[in-house]
Structures are given as C-alpha cells and as structure tokens.
mmCIF file of N, CA and C in Angstrom:
data_model
loop_
_atom_site.group_PDB
_atom_site.id
_atom_site.type_symbol
_atom_site.label_atom_id
_atom_site.label_comp_id
_atom_site.label_asym_id
_atom_site.label_seq_id
_atom_site.Cartn_x
_atom_site.Cartn_y
_atom_site.Cartn_z
ATOM 1 N N MET K 1459 1.160 -1.244 0.495
ATOM 2 C CA MET K 1459 -0.213 0.214 -0.246
ATOM 3 C C MET K 1459 0.918 1.420 -0.058
ATOM 4 N N PRO K 1460 0.299 2.151 -0.997
ATOM 5 C CA PRO K 1460 1.561 3.560 -1.168
ATOM 6 C C PRO K 1460 0.839 4.256 0.346
ATOM 7 N N PHE K 1461 1.886 5.254 1.193
ATOM 8 C CA PHE K 1461 1.841 5.858 1.671
ATOM 9 C C PHE K 1461 2.327 7.319 1.472
ATOM 10 N N MET K 1462 1.539 8.484 1.771
ATOM 11 C CA MET K 1462 2.173 10.063 0.896
ATOM 12 C C MET K 1462 2.357 10.529 2.716
ATOM 13 N N ALA K 1463 3.009 11.157 2.496
ATOM 14 C CA ALA K 1463 3.447 12.415 3.209
ATOM 15 C C ALA K 1463 3.983 13.298 3.089
ATOM 16 N N ASN K 1464 3.492 14.777 3.355
ATOM 17 C CA ASN K 1464 4.008 16.243 3.404
ATOM 18 C C ASN K 1464 4.519 16.994 4.457
ATOM 19 N N LEU K 1465 5.412 16.972 4.681
ATOM 20 C CA LEU K 1465 5.848 17.235 6.353
ATOM 21 C C LEU K 1465 6.231 19.105 6.113
ATOM 22 N N SER K 1466 5.884 20.139 6.518
ATOM 23 C CA SER K 1466 6.271 20.732 7.012
ATOM 24 C C SER K 1466 7.889 22.225 7.467
ATOM 25 N N GLY K 1467 8.875 22.126 7.571
ATOM 26 C CA GLY K 1467 9.391 22.231 9.123
ATOM 27 C C GLY K 1467 10.837 22.803 8.054
ATOM 28 N N GLU K 1468 11.360 22.721 8.808
ATOM 29 C CA GLU K 1468 12.563 24.302 8.974
ATOM 30 C C GLU K 1468 13.679 23.094 9.272
ATOM 31 N N SER K 1469 15.119 23.939 8.511
ATOM 32 C CA SER K 1469 16.212 22.734 9.327
ATOM 33 C C SER K 1469 16.531 23.803 10.438
ATOM 34 N N LEU K 1470 17.391 23.386 11.381
ATOM 35 C CA LEU K 1470 18.298 24.418 12.831
ATOM 36 C C LEU K 1470 18.996 25.255 12.016
ATOM 37 N N ALA K 1471 18.917 26.541 11.096
ATOM 38 C CA ALA K 1471 19.305 27.697 11.074
ATOM 39 C C ALA K 1471 20.043 27.004 10.424
ATOM 40 N N ARG K 1472 20.221 26.276 9.152
ATOM 41 C CA ARG K 1472 21.341 25.974 7.896
ATOM 42 C C ARG K 1472 20.193 25.237 6.487
ATOM 43 N N SER K 1473 20.418 25.704 5.112
ATOM 44 C CA SER K 1473 20.021 25.200 3.793
ATOM 45 C C SER K 1473 20.503 23.952 4.056
ATOM 46 N N LEU K 1474 19.326 23.330 2.435
ATOM 47 C CA LEU K 1474 19.370 21.754 3.018
ATOM 48 C C LEU K 1474 19.888 21.632 2.038
ATOM 49 N N LYS K 1475 20.967 20.862 2.368
ATOM 50 C CA LYS K 1475 22.212 20.717 1.993
ATOM 51 C C LYS K 1475 21.842 18.664 0.850
ATOM 52 N N PRO K 1476 21.940 18.660 -0.349
ATOM 53 C CA PRO K 1476 22.040 17.556 -1.452
ATOM 54 C C PRO K 1476 21.781 15.911 0.174
ATOM 55 N N GLY K 1477 23.347 15.755 1.019
ATOM 56 C CA GLY K 1477 23.112 14.832 1.678
ATOM 57 C C GLY K 1477 21.563 14.854 2.902
ATOM 58 N N ASP K 1478 21.554 15.886 3.349
ATOM 59 C CA ASP K 1478 20.595 16.127 3.789
ATOM 60 C C ASP K 1478 19.306 15.017 3.310
ATOM 61 N N LYS K 1479 18.421 15.028 2.188
ATOM 62 C CA LYS K 1479 17.721 14.733 2.106
ATOM 63 C C LYS K 1479 17.094 12.722 2.632
ATOM 64 N N ASN K 1480 19.023 12.419 2.114
ATOM 65 C CA ASN K 1480 19.272 11.076 2.578
ATOM 66 C C ASN K 1480 20.135 10.731 4.330
ATOM 67 N N LYS K 1481 19.693 12.037 5.133
ATOM 68 C CA LYS K 1481 19.382 11.337 6.577
ATOM 69 C C LYS K 1481 18.156 12.048 7.265
ATOM 70 N N ALA K 1482 17.556 12.473 6.446
ATOM 71 C CA ALA K 1482 16.264 12.416 6.559
ATOM 72 C C ALA K 1482 15.454 11.661 6.509
ATOM 73 N N ALA K 1483 15.640 10.881 5.461
ATOM 74 C CA ALA K 1483 15.070 9.395 5.050
ATOM 75 C C ALA K 1483 15.095 8.534 5.818
ATOM 76 N N GLU K 1484 16.618 8.634 6.524
ATOM 77 C CA GLU K 1484 17.378 7.148 7.347
ATOM 78 C C GLU K 1484 16.836 8.254 8.381
ATOM 79 N N LYS K 1485 16.509 9.245 9.054
ATOM 80 C CA LYS K 1485 16.073 9.396 10.223
ATOM 81 C C LYS K 1485 14.859 8.658 10.183
ATOM 82 N N LEU K 1486 13.369 9.242 9.494
ATOM 83 C CA LEU K 1486 12.702 8.628 9.000
ATOM 84 C C LEU K 1486 12.282 7.441 8.464
ATOM 85 N N GLY K 1487 12.849 6.767 7.937
ATOM 86 C CA GLY K 1487 12.583 6.024 8.205
ATOM 87 C C GLY K 1487 12.906 4.670 9.728
ATOM 88 N N ARG K 1488 14.401 5.763 10.281
ATOM 89 C CA ARG K 1488 13.943 5.312 12.063
ATOM 90 C C ARG K 1488 12.863 5.017 12.449
ATOM 91 N N VAL K 1489 12.385 6.113 12.100
ATOM 92 C CA VAL K 1489 11.158 6.489 13.982
ATOM 93 C C VAL K 1489 10.141 5.260 13.620
ATOM 94 N N LEU K 1490 10.368 5.209 11.910
ATOM 95 C CA LEU K 1490 9.064 4.012 11.595
ATOM 96 C C LEU K 1490 9.099 3.112 11.096
ATOM 97 N N ARG K 1491 10.311 2.606 11.812
ATOM 98 C CA ARG K 1491 10.173 1.303 12.059
ATOM 99 C C ARG K 1491 10.592 0.740 13.951
ATOM 100 N N ASN K 1492 11.210 2.186 14.735
ATOM 101 C CA ASN K 1492 10.488 2.530 15.409
ATOM 102 C C ASN K 1492 9.164 1.722 16.479
ATOM 103 N N PHE K 1493 7.997 1.908 15.423
ATOM 104 C CA PHE K 1493 6.407 2.089 15.666
ATOM 105 C C PHE K 1493 6.058 0.464 15.579
ATOM 106 N N ASN K 1494 6.880 0.038 15.147
ATOM 107 C CA ASN K 1494 6.968 -1.844 15.502
ATOM 108 C C ASN K 1494 6.031 -1.780 13.579
ATOM 109 N N ILE K 1495 5.989 -0.905 12.952
ATOM 110 C CA ILE K 1495 5.446 -1.061 11.772
ATOM 111 C C ILE K 1495 6.402 -1.841 10.748
ATOM 112 N N THR K 1496 5.500 -3.441 10.144
ATOM 113 C CA THR K 1496 5.693 -4.737 9.511
ATOM 114 C C THR K 1496 7.200 -4.435 8.983
ATOM 115 N N LYS K 1497 6.619 -3.141 7.280
ATOM 116 C CA LYS K 1497 7.540 -3.619 6.701
ATOM 117 C C LYS K 1497 7.909 -1.888 6.048
ATOM 118 N N ILE K 1498 8.154 -0.805 5.714
ATOM 119 C CA ILE K 1498 8.577 -0.005 4.668
ATOM 120 C C ILE K 1498 9.317 -0.120 3.666
ATOM 121 N N SER K 1499 9.551 -0.101 2.178
ATOM 122 C CA SER K 1499 10.361 -0.205 1.356
ATOM 123 C C SER K 1499 10.087 1.263 0.452
ATOM 124 N N ASP K 1500 10.877 1.091 -0.127
ATOM 125 C CA ASP K 1500 10.882 2.600 -1.486
ATOM 126 C C ASP K 1500 10.769 4.150 -0.768
ATOM 127 N N LEU K 1501 10.868 4.411 0.645
ATOM 128 C CA LEU K 1501 11.030 5.124 1.937
ATOM 129 C C LEU K 1501 12.035 6.247 0.997
ATOM 130 N N GLU K 1502 11.320 7.586 0.877
ATOM 131 C CA GLU K 1502 12.227 7.989 -0.859
ATOM 132 C C GLU K 1502 11.381 9.154 0.044
ATOM 133 N N LEU K 1503 12.314 10.606 0.055
ATOM 134 C CA LEU K 1503 12.329 11.980 0.048
ATOM 135 C C LEU K 1503 11.822 12.487 -0.747
ATOM 136 N N ILE K 1504 10.763 12.640 -1.711
ATOM 137 C CA ILE K 1504 10.398 13.335 -3.146
ATOM 138 C C ILE K 1504 10.580 14.787 -3.359
ATOM 139 N N SER K 1505 10.488 15.383 -2.274
ATOM 140 C CA SER K 1505 10.663 16.591 -2.737
ATOM 141 C C SER K 1505 10.370 17.893 -1.859
ATOM 142 N N ASN K 1506 11.423 19.305 -1.887
ATOM 143 C CA ASN K 1506 11.413 20.150 -1.324
ATOM 144 C C ASN K 1506 12.166 21.379 -1.750
ATOM 145 N N SER K 1507 10.966 22.466 -0.740
ATOM 146 C CA SER K 1507 12.065 23.675 -1.667
ATOM 147 C C SER K 1507 13.123 24.153 -0.827
ATOM 148 N N THR K 1508 13.476 25.419 -1.210
ATOM 149 C CA THR K 1508 14.546 26.177 -0.964
ATOM 150 C C THR K 1508 14.437 26.924 -0.175
ATOM 151 N N ASP K 1509 13.310 27.835 0.015
ATOM 152 C CA ASP K 1509 12.939 29.357 1.393
ATOM 153 C C ASP K 1509 13.013 28.352 2.646
ATOM 154 N N ARG K 1510 12.321 27.266 3.108
ATOM 155 C CA ARG K 1510 12.611 26.149 3.905
ATOM 156 C C ARG K 1510 12.112 24.787 3.229
ATOM 157 N N LEU K 1511 12.545 23.996 4.691
ATOM 158 C CA LEU K 1511 11.911 22.586 3.975
ATOM 159 C C LEU K 1511 10.852 21.625 3.848
ATOM 160 N N ASP K 1512 9.839 21.977 3.140
ATOM 161 C CA ASP K 1512 9.319 20.901 2.381
ATOM 162 C C ASP K 1512 9.245 20.104 2.501
ATOM 163 N N ILE K 1513 9.161 18.565 2.958
ATOM 164 C CA ILE K 1513 9.977 17.645 2.202
ATOM 165 C C ILE K 1513 8.522 16.515 2.322
ATOM 166 N N THR K 1514 8.064 15.965 0.383
ATOM 167 C CA THR K 1514 6.575 15.197 0.877
ATOM 168 C C THR K 1514 8.029 13.646 0.629
ATOM 169 N N PHE K 1515 8.094 12.915 0.945
ATOM 170 C CA PHE K 1515 8.393 11.343 0.642
ATOM 171 C C PHE K 1515 6.932 10.616 0.976
ATOM 172 N N HIS K 1516 7.074 9.360 0.391
ATOM 173 C CA HIS K 1516 6.441 8.048 -0.446
ATOM 174 C C HIS K 1516 7.142 6.655 0.215
ATOM 175 N N PHE K 1517 6.198 5.683 0.279
ATOM 176 C CA PHE K 1517 7.236 4.598 0.490
ATOM 177 C C PHE K 1517 5.567 3.714 0.649
ATOM 178 N N PHE K 1518 6.176 2.166 0.811
ATOM 179 C CA PHE K 1518 5.291 1.145 0.691
ATOM 180 C C PHE K 1518 4.897 0.817 2.178
ATOM 181 N N GLY K 1519 4.288 0.454 2.583
ATOM 182 C CA GLY K 1519 3.888 -0.588 3.263
ATOM 183 C C GLY K 1519 3.197 -1.316 3.587
ATOM 184 N N VAL K 1520 2.636 -2.199 4.401
ATOM 185 C CA VAL K 1520 1.119 -2.828 4.782
ATOM 186 C C VAL K 1520 0.406 -2.420 5.088
ATOM 187 N N LYS K 1521 -0.718 -2.542 4.239
ATOM 188 C CA LYS K 1521 -1.983 -2.075 4.960
ATOM 189 C C LYS K 1521 -2.509 -2.522 6.251
ATOM 190 N N GLY K 1522 -2.253 -3.007 6.943
ATOM 191 C CA GLY K 1522 -2.513 -3.807 8.680
ATOM 192 C C GLY K 1522 -1.751 -2.451 8.840
ATOM 193 N N ASP K 1523 -0.938 -1.707 9.024
ATOM 194 C CA ASP K 1523 0.362 -1.230 9.864
ATOM 195 C C ASP K 1523 -0.538 0.106 9.422
ATOM 196 N N SER K 1524 -1.080 0.462 9.049
ATOM 197 C CA SER K 1524 -1.801 1.443 8.081
ATOM 198 C C SER K 1524 -2.018 2.710 9.735
ATOM 199 N N GLN K 1525 -3.224 1.953 10.773
ATOM 200 C CA GLN K 1525 -2.759 3.302 12.341
ATOM 201 C C GLN K 1525 -1.972 4.064 12.523
ATOM 202 N N ARG K 1526 -0.494 2.368 12.624
ATOM 203 C CA ARG K 1526 0.472 2.560 13.699
ATOM 204 C C ARG K 1526 1.502 3.435 12.317
ATOM 205 N N ILE K 1527 1.263 3.664 10.830
ATOM 206 C CA ILE K 1527 2.228 4.731 10.113
ATOM 207 C C ILE K 1527 1.547 6.364 10.598
ATOM 208 N N ARG K 1528 0.261 5.981 10.353
ATOM 209 C CA ARG K 1528 -0.125 7.605 10.654
ATOM 210 C C ARG K 1528 0.202 8.405 12.270
ATOM 211 N N ASP K 1529 0.584 7.021 13.183
ATOM 212 C CA ASP K 1529 0.474 7.296 14.420
ATOM 213 C C ASP K 1529 1.957 7.827 14.754
ATOM 214 N N ALA K 1530 2.472 6.909 14.412
ATOM 215 C CA ALA K 1530 4.184 7.165 13.614
ATOM 216 C C ALA K 1530 3.930 8.549 13.229
ATOM 217 N N ILE K 1531 3.708 9.594 11.971
ATOM 218 C CA ILE K 1531 4.355 10.746 11.718
ATOM 219 C C ILE K 1531 3.141 11.295 12.544
ATOM 220 N N THR K 1532 2.729 11.485 13.610
ATOM 221 C CA THR K 1532 1.548 12.199 13.387
ATOM 222 C C THR K 1532 2.311 12.551 15.473
ATOM 223 N N ARG K 1533 3.193 11.623 16.107
ATOM 224 C CA ARG K 1533 4.535 11.922 16.770
ATOM 225 C C ARG K 1533 5.426 12.245 16.654
ATOM 226 N N MET K 1534 5.880 12.387 15.114
ATOM 227 C CA MET K 1534 7.004 12.266 14.800
ATOM 228 C C MET K 1534 6.675 14.479 15.068
ATOM 229 N N VAL K 1535 5.491 14.326 14.623
ATOM 230 C CA VAL K 1535 5.058 16.838 14.230
ATOM 231 C C VAL K 1535 4.884 16.955 16.316
ATOM 232 N N GLU K 1536 4.197 16.110 16.363
ATOM 233 C CA GLU K 1536 4.410 16.328 18.346
ATOM 234 C C GLU K 1536 5.813 17.468 18.828
ATOM 235 N N ARG K 1537 6.740 16.044 18.523
ATOM 236 C CA ARG K 1537 7.817 15.669 19.000
ATOM 237 C C ARG K 1537 8.302 17.116 18.102
ATOM 238 N N GLY K 1538 8.068 17.588 16.930
ATOM 239 C CA GLY K 1538 8.432 18.525 16.262
ATOM 240 C C GLY K 1538 10.284 18.688 16.048
ATOM 241 N N ARG K 1539 10.409 17.286 15.887
ATOM 242 C CA ARG K 1539 12.059 16.589 14.947
ATOM 243 C C ARG K 1539 11.470 15.505 14.360
ATOM 244 N N ILE K 1540 12.241 15.951 12.913
ATOM 245 C CA ILE K 1540 12.647 14.006 13.066
ATOM 246 C C ILE K 1540 14.619 14.258 12.163
ATOM 247 N N GLY K 1541 15.108 13.533 13.320
ATOM 248 C CA GLY K 1541 17.210 13.433 13.615
ATOM 249 C C GLY K 1541 16.762 15.283 14.314
ATOM 250 N N ASN K 1542 17.962 15.732 13.441
ATOM 251 C CA ASN K 1542 18.846 17.003 13.575
ATOM 252 C C ASN K 1542 17.515 18.074 12.558
ATOM 253 N N PHE K 1543 16.274 18.042 12.170
ATOM 254 C CA PHE K 1543 15.757 18.812 11.871
ATOM 255 C C PHE K 1543 14.363 18.932 12.262
ATOM 256 N N THR K 1544 14.016 20.190 13.343
ATOM 257 C CA THR K 1544 13.316 21.006 13.323
ATOM 258 C C THR K 1544 11.419 20.682 12.774
ATOM 259 N N LEU K 1545 10.881 20.647 12.673
ATOM 260 C CA LEU K 1545 10.093 20.596 12.132
ATOM 261 C C LEU K 1545 8.713 21.618 12.842
ATOM 262 N N VAL K 1546 7.175 22.423 12.130
ATOM 263 C CA VAL K 1546 6.583 23.009 12.587
ATOM 264 C C VAL K 1546 5.297 22.346 12.617
ATOM 265 N N ALA K 1547 4.917 22.119 13.160
ATOM 266 C CA ALA K 1547 3.365 21.846 13.117
ATOM 267 C C ALA K 1547 2.446 22.451 12.953
ATOM 268 N N ASN K 1548 2.581 23.539 11.576
ATOM 269 C CA ASN K 1548 1.320 23.997 11.756
ATOM 270 C C ASN K 1548 1.014 22.691 10.268
ATOM 271 N N PHE K 1549 1.459 22.441 9.899
ATOM 272 C CA PHE K 1549 1.182 22.058 8.314
ATOM 273 C C PHE K 1549 1.638 20.758 8.812
ATOM 274 N N HIS K 1550 1.055 19.149 8.198
ATOM 275 C CA HIS K 1550 1.660 17.938 8.069
ATOM 276 C C HIS K 1550 0.221 16.461 7.403
ATOM 277 N N HIS K 1551 0.127 16.576 6.079
ATOM 278 C CA HIS K 1551 -0.771 15.669 5.493
ATOM 279 C C HIS K 1551 -0.228 14.364 4.936
ATOM 280 N N PHE K 1552 -1.403 13.182 5.172
ATOM 281 C CA PHE K 1552 -0.950 11.855 5.191
ATOM 282 C C PHE K 1552 -2.320 11.600 4.234
ATOM 283 N N ASP K 1553 -1.461 10.903 3.461
ATOM 284 C CA ASP K 1553 -2.334 9.840 1.704
ATOM 285 C C ASP K 1553 -1.921 8.508 2.316
ATOM 286 N N GLU K 1554 -3.104 7.779 2.196
ATOM 287 C CA GLU K 1554 -3.366 6.215 1.926
ATOM 288 C C GLU K 1554 -3.429 6.389 0.345
ATOM 289 N N ASN K 1555 -2.931 5.038 -0.865
ATOM 290 C CA ASN K 1555 -3.649 4.522 -1.437
ATOM 291 C C ASN K 1555 -3.247 3.399 -2.200
ATOM 292 N N PRO K 1556 -4.331 2.708 -3.089
ATOM 293 C CA PRO K 1556 -4.110 1.232 -3.237
ATOM 294 C C PRO K 1556 -2.906 1.278 -3.768
ATOM 295 N N PRO K 1557 -1.937 0.519 -3.866
ATOM 296 C CA PRO K 1557 -0.534 0.330 -5.692
ATOM 297 C C PRO K 1557 -1.311 0.882 -6.559
ATOM 298 N N LEU K 1558 -0.303 0.497 -7.161
ATOM 299 C CA LEU K 1558 -0.859 -0.129 -8.262
ATOM 300 C C LEU K 1558 -1.426 -1.165 -8.942
ATOM 301 N N GLY K 1559 -2.142 -1.659 -9.310
ATOM 302 C CA GLY K 1559 -2.912 -3.119 -10.425
ATOM 303 C C GLY K 1559 -3.450 -2.996 -11.588
ATOM 304 N N LEU K 1560 -2.564 -3.333 -12.360
ATOM 305 C CA LEU K 1560 -2.232 -3.627 -13.750
ATOM 306 C C LEU K 1560 -3.049 -4.838 -13.922
ATOM 307 N N LEU K 1561 -4.633 -4.397 -14.978
ATOM 308 C CA LEU K 1561 -5.595 -5.621 -14.440
ATOM 309 C C LEU K 1561 -5.554 -6.032 -15.730
ATOM 310 N N GLU K 1562 -4.790 -5.574 -16.829
ATOM 311 C CA GLU K 1562 -5.569 -6.279 -17.709
ATOM 312 C C GLU K 1562 -4.303 -5.255 -18.944
ATOM 313 N N LEU K 1563 -3.327 -5.918 -19.814
ATOM 314 C CA LEU K 1563 -2.544 -5.187 -21.211
ATOM 315 C C LEU K 1563 -2.821 -6.227 -22.641
ATOM 316 N N THR K 1564 -3.440 -5.199 -23.079
ATOM 317 C CA THR K 1564 -4.267 -6.313 -24.676
ATOM 318 C C THR K 1564 -3.534 -5.202 -26.296
ATOM 319 N N VAL K 1565 -3.376 -6.505 -26.952
ATOM 320 C CA VAL K 1565 -3.543 -5.692 -28.417
ATOM 321 C C VAL K 1565 -4.026 -6.314 -29.537
ATOM 322 N N ASN K 1566 -4.476 -5.648 -30.395
ATOM 323 C CA ASN K 1566 -5.954 -6.346 -30.685
ATOM 324 C C ASN K 1566 -5.156 -6.689 -32.216
ATOM 325 N N GLN K 1567 -4.639 -7.729 -32.313
ATOM 326 C CA GLN K 1567 -3.849 -8.850 -32.534
ATOM 327 C C GLN K 1567 -3.547 -10.253 -32.328
ATOM 328 N N PRO K 1568 -3.607 -10.905 -33.446
ATOM 329 C CA PRO K 1568 -3.365 -12.648 -32.840
ATOM 330 C C PRO K 1568 -2.287 -12.529 -31.958
ATOM 331 N N GLN K 1569 -1.368 -13.260 -31.186
ATOM 332 C CA GLN K 1569 -1.146 -14.011 -30.357
ATOM 333 C C GLN K 1569 1.216 -14.063 -31.056
ATOM 334 N N SER K 1570 0.771 -14.098 -32.704
ATOM 335 C CA SER K 1570 1.771 -14.815 -33.034
ATOM 336 C C SER K 1570 2.604 -13.940 -33.604
ATOM 337 N N GLY K 1571 2.409 -12.396 -33.112
ATOM 338 C CA GLY K 1571 2.567 -11.038 -33.722
ATOM 339 C C GLY K 1571 2.024 -10.241 -34.041
ATOM 340 N N VAL K 1572 2.500 -9.031 -34.244
ATOM 341 C CA VAL K 1572 2.981 -7.514 -35.090
ATOM 342 C C VAL K 1572 3.452 -7.797 -36.319
ATOM 343 N N ARG K 1573 3.258 -7.282 -37.554
ATOM 344 C CA ARG K 1573 4.018 -7.030 -38.586
ATOM 345 C C ARG K 1573 4.221 -5.482 -38.732
ATOM 346 N N GLU K 1574 5.481 -5.162 -39.199
ATOM 347 C CA GLU K 1574 6.197 -3.871 -39.359
ATOM 348 C C GLU K 1574 5.518 -3.714 -40.313
ATOM 349 N N ALA K 1575 5.012 -1.765 -39.503
ATOM 350 C CA ALA K 1575 4.114 -0.781 -40.780
ATOM 351 C C ALA K 1575 2.676 -1.268 -40.274
ATOM 352 N N SER K 1576 2.049 -2.308 -39.420
ATOM 353 C CA SER K 1576 0.820 -2.672 -39.141
ATOM 354 C C SER K 1576 0.131 -2.039 -38.623
ATOM 355 N N GLU K 1577 -1.169 -1.512 -38.473
ATOM 356 C CA GLU K 1577 -1.621 -0.582 -37.176
ATOM 357 C C GLU K 1577 -2.341 -1.433 -36.206
ATOM 358 N N PHE K 1578 -1.887 -1.231 -34.895
ATOM 359 C CA PHE K 1578 -2.933 -1.802 -33.665
ATOM 360 C C PHE K 1578 -3.047 -0.848 -33.493
ATOM 361 N N ILE K 1579 -3.561 -1.709 -31.119
ATOM 362 C CA ILE K 1579 -4.438 -1.136 -30.127
ATOM 363 C C ILE K 1579 -4.038 -1.532 -29.545
ATOM 364 N N ILE K 1580 -3.261 -0.999 -28.558
ATOM 365 C CA ILE K 1580 -2.194 -1.285 -27.460
ATOM 366 C C ILE K 1580 -3.437 -0.678 -26.051
ATOM 367 N N SER K 1581 -3.602 -1.534 -25.333
ATOM 368 C CA SER K 1581 -4.649 -0.736 -24.206
ATOM 369 C C SER K 1581 -4.547 -1.643 -22.978
ATOM 370 N N CYS K 1582 -4.640 -1.271 -22.140
ATOM 371 C CA CYS K 1582 -3.984 -1.034 -20.740
ATOM 372 C C CYS K 1582 -5.236 -1.033 -19.504
ATOM 373 N N THR K 1583 -5.746 -1.356 -18.307
ATOM 374 C CA THR K 1583 -6.399 -1.371 -17.861
ATOM 375 C C THR K 1583 -5.903 -1.621 -16.327
ATOM 376 N N ALA K 1584 -5.907 -0.654 -15.715
ATOM 377 C CA ALA K 1584 -4.863 -0.622 -14.520
ATOM 378 C C ALA K 1584 -5.666 -0.504 -13.188
ATOM 379 N N GLN K 1585 -5.963 -0.463 -11.892
ATOM 380 C CA GLN K 1585 -6.137 0.525 -10.775
ATOM 381 C C GLN K 1585 -5.364 0.833 -9.752
ATOM 382 N N GLY K 1586 -5.879 2.553 -9.868
ATOM 383 C CA GLY K 1586 -4.659 2.540 -8.375
ATOM 384 C C GLY K 1586 -5.085 3.918 -7.845
ATOM 385 N N SER K 1587 -4.165 4.358 -7.419
ATOM 386 C CA SER K 1587 -4.124 5.950 -6.951
ATOM 387 C C SER K 1587 -4.994 7.034 -7.924
ATOM 388 N N SER K 1588 -5.925 7.690 -7.322
ATOM 389 C CA SER K 1588 -6.763 8.593 -7.651
ATOM 390 C C SER K 1588 -5.513 10.366 -9.183
ATOM 391 N N ARG K 1589 -4.418 9.450 -8.364
ATOM 392 C CA ARG K 1589 -3.575 10.764 -9.088
ATOM 393 C C ARG K 1589 -2.927 9.866 -10.344
ATOM 394 N N MET K 1590 -2.986 8.377 -10.583
ATOM 395 C CA MET K 1590 -2.015 8.221 -11.465
ATOM 396 C C MET K 1590 -1.794 8.399 -12.294
ATOM 397 N N GLN K 1591 -0.825 8.784 -13.415
ATOM 398 C CA GLN K 1591 -0.380 9.134 -14.678
ATOM 399 C C GLN K 1591 0.066 7.772 -15.076
ATOM 400 N N PHE K 1592 -0.549 7.794 -17.111
ATOM 401 C CA PHE K 1592 0.355 6.853 -17.165
ATOM 402 C C PHE K 1592 0.998 7.299 -18.869
ATOM 403 N N GLN K 1593 1.814 6.918 -18.987
ATOM 404 C CA GLN K 1593 2.232 7.259 -20.306
ATOM 405 C C GLN K 1593 2.805 6.267 -21.600
ATOM 406 N N TRP K 1594 2.871 6.241 -22.339
ATOM 407 C CA TRP K 1594 3.550 5.935 -23.195
ATOM 408 C C TRP K 1594 4.196 5.532 -23.691
ATOM 409 N N PHE K 1595 5.873 5.104 -24.691
ATOM 410 C CA PHE K 1595 7.080 5.648 -25.145
ATOM 411 C C PHE K 1595 7.293 4.891 -26.673
ATOM 412 N N LYS K 1596 7.273 4.173 -26.889
ATOM 413 C CA LYS K 1596 7.494 4.567 -28.429
ATOM 414 C C LYS K 1596 8.790 4.270 -29.018
ATOM 415 N N ASP K 1597 9.722 3.637 -28.637
ATOM 416 C CA ASP K 1597 11.177 3.762 -29.339
ATOM 417 C C ASP K 1597 12.087 4.825 -28.524
ATOM 418 N N GLY K 1598 11.807 5.014 -26.856
ATOM 419 C CA GLY K 1598 12.794 6.136 -26.256
ATOM 420 C C GLY K 1598 11.705 6.828 -25.953
ATOM 421 N N ALA K 1599 11.004 7.270 -26.582
ATOM 422 C CA ALA K 1599 10.724 8.560 -27.028
ATOM 423 C C ALA K 1599 8.380 9.116 -26.283
ATOM 424 N N VAL K 1600 8.386 9.571 -25.552
ATOM 425 C CA VAL K 1600 6.776 9.345 -25.130
ATOM 426 C C VAL K 1600 5.957 9.617 -26.878
ATOM 427 N N VAL K 1601 4.708 8.831 -25.989
ATOM 428 C CA VAL K 1601 3.701 9.019 -27.417
ATOM 429 C C VAL K 1601 2.836 9.802 -27.285
ATOM 430 N N ASN K 1602 1.995 10.715 -27.870
ATOM 431 C CA ASN K 1602 1.124 11.499 -27.454
ATOM 432 C C ASN K 1602 -0.235 11.014 -27.700
ATOM 433 N N ALA K 1603 -0.514 10.673 -26.639
ATOM 434 C CA ALA K 1603 -2.064 9.389 -26.722
ATOM 435 C C ALA K 1603 -3.100 10.265 -27.161
ATOM 436 N N SER K 1604 -3.064 12.603 -27.162
ATOM 437 C CA SER K 1604 -4.295 12.505 -27.893
ATOM 438 C C SER K 1604 -4.575 12.514 -28.980
ATOM 439 N N LYS K 1605 -3.303 12.517 -29.955
ATOM 440 C CA LYS K 1605 -3.368 12.655 -31.224
ATOM 441 C C LYS K 1605 -3.273 10.904 -32.135
ATOM 442 N N ALA K 1606 -3.757 10.856 -33.238
ATOM 443 C CA ALA K 1606 -3.888 9.855 -33.441
ATOM 444 C C ALA K 1606 -2.286 9.229 -34.200
ATOM 445 N N THR K 1607 -2.117 8.493 -34.322
ATOM 446 C CA THR K 1607 -0.513 8.645 -35.196
ATOM 447 C C THR K 1607 -0.758 7.154 -36.623
ATOM 448 N N ARG K 1608 0.224 7.847 -37.262
ATOM 449 C CA ARG K 1608 0.078 6.957 -38.938
ATOM 450 C C ARG K 1608 0.985 6.845 -38.638
#
C-alpha cells in the first residue's frame, strides 16, 4: 500500500544540502521502524523547497500498519523533529492509496505478433491512486496518446 506524507519544517538555521535528504530519509525510516511497522520499502523524499524545508516522502507499507504509520507521523510532528531537523507543527498531510494494479494489457492482433508497418491498438487497464498517470513510449520517445498517429 503506498503512503504519502507531506511535512513542513525548517532545518536548524542552515540550508538543505544534498546529503540532508538522505539523512532525513534515514531518520524518518528509523522512526517508522520504532513504531513496529511490519514493512517499509522504497522510502524516498521526493520534493523540497529552498526557502524552507517542505519534504514530501512516499513509501510502501502493509495495509494493516496504516494506523501505526499515521500514529508515527503524528508523533513526529508532536515531537517537532526528525533527527536534527525541526518540524513546524502547523501543517502535515497523510495520504494512503492502493498500489497500482495492472488488470489487463491487450493488443488487438493475434498473439503470433504484429507485422511491421501494420496498425494495432494497445490497451491498458489499471487500478490505483486517483493521481496515477500513464505515459506510453515508443523507441524511447513519449507517445502523444491524444493524437492519432499513423
């Protein structure tokens, strides 16, 4: 189950350096593990601003740990810190979404293959977060799916 949280905070009178993201993620992972959360994977800080430290992080966890994860994040905000980073308790957001589930991938051609220069349709049916977006690629380039191409 993917979890996403946004915490607003400020570092201790210093600007965020590239290594600080890794340190903050490490400290955050430690806090989450201390709450006996079964499994955390792919913990990643995915954004920050320069005027203050706005960190958004996401990770995957077990659905049964949902309340413990919420409690851990709330506790971090109440304590006002993650490691040596001070948190401002005026804003935090927690979002829980089901993981991406690829339900079906079909091609409207026989399974024996698609001949070069022939037309075909590829369809993908997936289930997941409302913010999920898909991009199709052909030969490493993004395909503009809104335009008919031949």
